[in-house]
Short mmCIF file of C-alpha atoms in Angstrom, two decimals:
data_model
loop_
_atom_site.label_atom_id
_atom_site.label_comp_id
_atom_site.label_asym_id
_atom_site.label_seq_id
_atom_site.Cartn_x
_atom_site.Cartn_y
_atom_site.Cartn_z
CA UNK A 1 0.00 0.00 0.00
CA UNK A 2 0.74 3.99 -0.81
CA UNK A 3 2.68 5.21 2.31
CA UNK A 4 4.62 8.15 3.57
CA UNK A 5 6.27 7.75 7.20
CA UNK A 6 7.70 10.16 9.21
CA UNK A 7 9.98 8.23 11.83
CA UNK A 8 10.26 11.03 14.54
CA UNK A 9 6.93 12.78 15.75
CA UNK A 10 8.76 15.27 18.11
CA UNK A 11 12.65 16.67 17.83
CA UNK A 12 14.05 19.11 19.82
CA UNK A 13 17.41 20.82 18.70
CA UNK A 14 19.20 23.84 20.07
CA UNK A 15 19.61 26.86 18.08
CA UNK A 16 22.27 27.12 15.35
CA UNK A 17 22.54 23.03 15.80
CA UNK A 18 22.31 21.62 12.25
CA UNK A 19 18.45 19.97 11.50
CA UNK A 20 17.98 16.46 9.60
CA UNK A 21 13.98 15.44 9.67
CA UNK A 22 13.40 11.98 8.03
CA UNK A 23 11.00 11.20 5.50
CA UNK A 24 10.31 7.32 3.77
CA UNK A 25 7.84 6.65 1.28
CA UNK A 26 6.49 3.28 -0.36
CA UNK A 27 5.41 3.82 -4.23
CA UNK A 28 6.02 1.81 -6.69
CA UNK A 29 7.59 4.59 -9.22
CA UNK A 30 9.35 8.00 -8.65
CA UNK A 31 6.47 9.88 -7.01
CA UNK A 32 6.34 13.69 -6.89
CA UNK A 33 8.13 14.51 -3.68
CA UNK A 34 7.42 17.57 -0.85
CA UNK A 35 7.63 19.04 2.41
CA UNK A 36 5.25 21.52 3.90
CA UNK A 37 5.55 23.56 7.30
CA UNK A 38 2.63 24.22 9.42
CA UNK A 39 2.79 26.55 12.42
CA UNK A 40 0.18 26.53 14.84
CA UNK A 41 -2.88 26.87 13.75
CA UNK A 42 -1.79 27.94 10.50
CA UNK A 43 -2.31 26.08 6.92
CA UNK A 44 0.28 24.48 5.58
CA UNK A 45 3.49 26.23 3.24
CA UNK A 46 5.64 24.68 0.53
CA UNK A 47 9.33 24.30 1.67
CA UNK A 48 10.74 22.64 -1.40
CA UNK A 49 9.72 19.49 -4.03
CA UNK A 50 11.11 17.37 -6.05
CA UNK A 51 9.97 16.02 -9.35
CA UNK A 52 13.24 14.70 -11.32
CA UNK A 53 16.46 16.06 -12.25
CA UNK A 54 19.62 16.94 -9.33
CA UNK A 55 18.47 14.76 -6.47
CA UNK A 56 19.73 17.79 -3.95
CA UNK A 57 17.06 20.21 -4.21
CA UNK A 58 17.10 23.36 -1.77
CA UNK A 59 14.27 25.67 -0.83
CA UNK A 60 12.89 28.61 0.86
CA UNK A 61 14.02 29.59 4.53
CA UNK A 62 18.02 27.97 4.25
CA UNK A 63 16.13 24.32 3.90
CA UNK A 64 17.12 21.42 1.55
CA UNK A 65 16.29 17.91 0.84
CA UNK A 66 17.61 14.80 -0.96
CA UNK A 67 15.91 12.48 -2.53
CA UNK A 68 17.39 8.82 -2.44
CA UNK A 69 16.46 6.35 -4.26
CA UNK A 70 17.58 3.57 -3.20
CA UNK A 71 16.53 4.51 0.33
CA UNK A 72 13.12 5.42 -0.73
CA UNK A 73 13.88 8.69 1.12
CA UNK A 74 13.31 12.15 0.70
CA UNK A 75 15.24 13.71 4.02
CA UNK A 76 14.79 17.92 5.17
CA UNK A 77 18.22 19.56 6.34
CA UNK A 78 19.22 22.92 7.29
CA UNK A 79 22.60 23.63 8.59
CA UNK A 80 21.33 26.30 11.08
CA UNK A 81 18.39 26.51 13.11
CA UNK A 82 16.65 29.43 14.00
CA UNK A 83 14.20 29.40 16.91
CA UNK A 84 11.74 31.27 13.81
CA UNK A 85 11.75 27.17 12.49
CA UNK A 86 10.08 25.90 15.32
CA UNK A 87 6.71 24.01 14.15
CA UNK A 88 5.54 21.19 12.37
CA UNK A 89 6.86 19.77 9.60
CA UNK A 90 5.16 17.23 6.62
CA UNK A 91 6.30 14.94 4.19
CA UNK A 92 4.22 14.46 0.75
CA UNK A 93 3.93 12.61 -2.08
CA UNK A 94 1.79 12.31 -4.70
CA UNK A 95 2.06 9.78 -7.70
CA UNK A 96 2.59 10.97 -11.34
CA UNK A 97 -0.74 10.80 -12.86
CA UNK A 98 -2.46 11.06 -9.30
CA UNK A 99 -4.39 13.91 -7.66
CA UNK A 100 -4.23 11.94 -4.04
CA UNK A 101 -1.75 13.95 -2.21
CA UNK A 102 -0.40 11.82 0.57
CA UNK A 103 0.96 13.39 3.97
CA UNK A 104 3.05 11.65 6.74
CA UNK A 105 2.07 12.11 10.00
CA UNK A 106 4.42 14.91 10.47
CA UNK A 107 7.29 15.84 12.99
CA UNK A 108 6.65 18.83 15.35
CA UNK A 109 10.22 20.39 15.97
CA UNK A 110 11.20 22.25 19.01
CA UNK A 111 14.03 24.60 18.81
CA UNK A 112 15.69 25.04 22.37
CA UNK A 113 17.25 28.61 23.39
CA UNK B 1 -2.28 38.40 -4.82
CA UNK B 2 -4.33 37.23 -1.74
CA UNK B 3 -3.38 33.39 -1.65
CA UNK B 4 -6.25 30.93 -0.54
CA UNK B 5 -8.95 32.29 1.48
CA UNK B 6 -11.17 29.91 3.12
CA UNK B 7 -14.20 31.04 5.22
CA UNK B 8 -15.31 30.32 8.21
CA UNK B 9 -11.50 29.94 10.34
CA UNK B 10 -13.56 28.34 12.96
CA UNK B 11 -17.06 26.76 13.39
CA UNK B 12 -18.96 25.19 15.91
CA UNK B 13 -21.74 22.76 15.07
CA UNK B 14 -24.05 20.32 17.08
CA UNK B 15 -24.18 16.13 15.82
CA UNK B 16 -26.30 15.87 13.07
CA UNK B 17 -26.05 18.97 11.88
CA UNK B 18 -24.81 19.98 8.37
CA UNK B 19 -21.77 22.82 7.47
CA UNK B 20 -20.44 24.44 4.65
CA UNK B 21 -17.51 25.57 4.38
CA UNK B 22 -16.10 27.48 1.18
CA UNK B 23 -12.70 28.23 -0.19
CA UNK B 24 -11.38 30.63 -2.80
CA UNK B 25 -8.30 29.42 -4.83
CA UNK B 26 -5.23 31.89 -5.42
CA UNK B 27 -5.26 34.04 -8.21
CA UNK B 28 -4.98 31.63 -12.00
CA UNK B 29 -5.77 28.09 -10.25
CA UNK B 30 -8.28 26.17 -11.33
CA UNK B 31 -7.90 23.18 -9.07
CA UNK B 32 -9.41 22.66 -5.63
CA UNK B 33 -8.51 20.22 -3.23
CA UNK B 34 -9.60 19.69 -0.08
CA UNK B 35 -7.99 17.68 2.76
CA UNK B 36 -9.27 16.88 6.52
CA UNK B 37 -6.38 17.22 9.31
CA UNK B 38 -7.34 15.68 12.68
CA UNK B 39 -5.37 16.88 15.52
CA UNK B 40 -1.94 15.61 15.31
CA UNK B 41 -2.14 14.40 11.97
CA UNK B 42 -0.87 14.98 8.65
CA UNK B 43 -3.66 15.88 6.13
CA UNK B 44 -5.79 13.48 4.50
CA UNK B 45 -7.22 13.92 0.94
CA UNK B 46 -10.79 14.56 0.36
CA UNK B 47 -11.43 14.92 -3.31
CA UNK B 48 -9.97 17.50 -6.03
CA UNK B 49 -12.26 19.40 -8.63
CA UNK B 50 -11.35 20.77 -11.85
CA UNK B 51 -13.67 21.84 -14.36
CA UNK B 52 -16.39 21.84 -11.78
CA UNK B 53 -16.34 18.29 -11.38
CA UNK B 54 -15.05 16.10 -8.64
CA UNK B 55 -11.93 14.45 -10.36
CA UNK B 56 -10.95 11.68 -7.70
CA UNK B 57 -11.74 11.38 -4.47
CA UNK B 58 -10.16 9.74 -1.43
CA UNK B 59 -11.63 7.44 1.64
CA UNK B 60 -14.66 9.52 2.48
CA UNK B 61 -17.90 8.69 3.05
CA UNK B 62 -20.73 10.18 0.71
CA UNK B 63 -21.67 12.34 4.31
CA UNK B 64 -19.01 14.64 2.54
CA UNK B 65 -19.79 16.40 -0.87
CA UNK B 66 -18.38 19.21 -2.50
CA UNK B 67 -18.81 21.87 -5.70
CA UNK B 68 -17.02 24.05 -7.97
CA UNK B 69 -18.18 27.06 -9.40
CA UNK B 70 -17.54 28.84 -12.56
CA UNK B 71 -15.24 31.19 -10.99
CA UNK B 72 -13.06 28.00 -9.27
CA UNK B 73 -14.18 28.83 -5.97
CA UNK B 74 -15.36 25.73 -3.82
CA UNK B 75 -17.71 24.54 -0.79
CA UNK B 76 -17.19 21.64 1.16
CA UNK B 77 -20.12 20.02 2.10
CA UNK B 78 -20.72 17.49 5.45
CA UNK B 79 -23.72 16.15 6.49
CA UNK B 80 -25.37 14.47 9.56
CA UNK B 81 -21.80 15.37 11.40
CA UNK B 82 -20.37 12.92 13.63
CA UNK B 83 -17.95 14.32 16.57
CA UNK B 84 -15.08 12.49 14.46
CA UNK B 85 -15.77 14.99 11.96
CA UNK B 86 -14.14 17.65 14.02
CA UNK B 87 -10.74 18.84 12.04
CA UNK B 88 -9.11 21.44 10.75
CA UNK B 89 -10.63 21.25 7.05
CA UNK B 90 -7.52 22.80 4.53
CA UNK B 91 -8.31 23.86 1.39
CA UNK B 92 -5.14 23.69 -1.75
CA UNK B 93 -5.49 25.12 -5.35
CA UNK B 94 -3.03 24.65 -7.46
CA UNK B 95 -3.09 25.70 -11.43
CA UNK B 96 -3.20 22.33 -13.11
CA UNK B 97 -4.64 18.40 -11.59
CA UNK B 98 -0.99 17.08 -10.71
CA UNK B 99 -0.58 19.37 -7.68
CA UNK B 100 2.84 20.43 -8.77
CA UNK B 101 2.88 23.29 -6.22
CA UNK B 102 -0.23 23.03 -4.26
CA UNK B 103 -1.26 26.37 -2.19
CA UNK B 104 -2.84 25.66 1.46
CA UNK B 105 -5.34 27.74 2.63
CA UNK B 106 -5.25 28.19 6.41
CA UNK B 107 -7.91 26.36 6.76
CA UNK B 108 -11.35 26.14 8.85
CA UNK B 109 -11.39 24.69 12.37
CA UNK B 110 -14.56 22.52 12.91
CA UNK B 111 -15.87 21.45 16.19
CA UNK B 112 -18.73 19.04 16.47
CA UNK B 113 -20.31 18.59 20.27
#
C-alpha cells in the first residue's frame, strides 16, 4: 500500500545546531516529492519538491532535501536553526498521474534557546 | 495576490447537523482540493475538482460532498456530522490536476459537540 512515514513525531534541537527530519515513502515509481511547514494553527506552506532532475534540491528559509532512491527517502536539512523554524513539519507525495496527495504524520520540531 | 482564502477559520456545530464551508483558490488556479487534518495528523485527501467536477476522491464517506463554481471557488459540504468529523478542514489550489505546487489555505477549524 501507498505510504509516507515520518519516523520522529517530536525533535528538539538547540539553536544554530544543524536539522535532519526523516521522510520514507512506499510507491512503486518515482512519485512527486514535498515538504510543507505548518505553524500553529496555521495552513500548511511549501518548503521545497522534487519532481526529477539533481536529487539535492534546496528551498525557501536555508532548507534542503535529498531524494534517495535507493533509500526510498526524501530527508529535510538545514545547517542552522533558527528558533523562527520551530513548528511542524510534513512529508508528501503524490504519484505521477495522481491527484491523491499523501501526507506523513508529520514531525513537530522544538528549537531550544 | 491574496493566496487561498477559506471562510469560516472556525465553526462550531451540534451532531447531526450539516456545514459548509467554502474556499477561494489563489489568483490563475483552477484546481481545488480539499484535505481533513485531525489533531496531530498529517492531512488526508478529500477529493480535487477541476472543471467543476469532482476528479478523484479519497476514503470519504458520501456524508461529505463538494462543488465548484464557474469562478473556481469551492464549498465543502458534510452532512449528519459525527464528533469524528471535528478537524481542521484545509483547502489547496493549485493551477493544473498534478498538484505540482499546491497552495494551502489556512484552513477552517470545525468542532462538532
Amino acid at each position: 500500500a501507498q505510504s509516507v512515514t515520518q519516523p520522529d513525531i517530536h525533535i528538539t534541537v538547540s539553536e544554530g545546531a544543524s536539522l535532519e527530519l526523516r521522510c520514507n515513502y512506499s510507491y512503486g515509481a518515482t512519485p512527486y516529492l514535498f515538504w510543507y511547514v505548518q505553524s500553529p494553527g496555521q495552513g500548511l506552506q511549501l518548503l521545497l519538491k522534487y519532481f526529477s532532475g539533481d536529487t539535492l534540491v534546496q528551498g525557501i528559509k536555508g532548507f534542503e532535501a535529498e531524494f534517495k532512491r535507493s533509500q526510498s527517502s526524501f530527508n529535510l536539512r538545514k545547517p542552522s536553526v533558527h528558533w523562527s523554524d520551530a513548528a511542524e513539519y510534513f512529508c508528501a507525495v503524490v504519484e505521477d498521474n495522481n491527484n491523491d496527495m499523501r501526507f506523513g504524520a508529520g514531525t513537530r520540531l522544538t528549537v531550544k534557546p | 495576490d491574496a493566496g487561498v482564502t477559506q471562510s469560516p477559520t472556525h465553526l462550531i456545530k451540534t451532531r447531526g447537523q450539516q456545514v459548509t464551508l467554502r474556499c477561494s483558490p489563489k489568483s490563475g488556479h483552477d484546481t481545488v482540493s480539499w484535505y481533513q487534518q485531525a489533531l496531530g495528523q498529517g492531512p488526508q485527501f478529500i477529493f480535487q475538482y477541476y472543471e467543476e467536477e469532482e476528479r478523484q476522491r479519497g476514503n470519504f464517506p458520501d456524508r461529505f460532498s463538494g462543488h465548484q463554481f464557474p469562478n473556481y471557488s469551492s464549498e465543502l459540504n458534510v452532512n449528519a456530522l459525527l464528533l469524528g468529523d471535528s478537524a481542521l478542514y484545509l483547502c489547496a489550489s493549485t493551477k493544473d490536476r498534478l498538484n505540482t505546487e499546491a497552495f494551502f489555505g489556512q484552513g477552517t477549524r470545525l468542532t462538532v459537540v
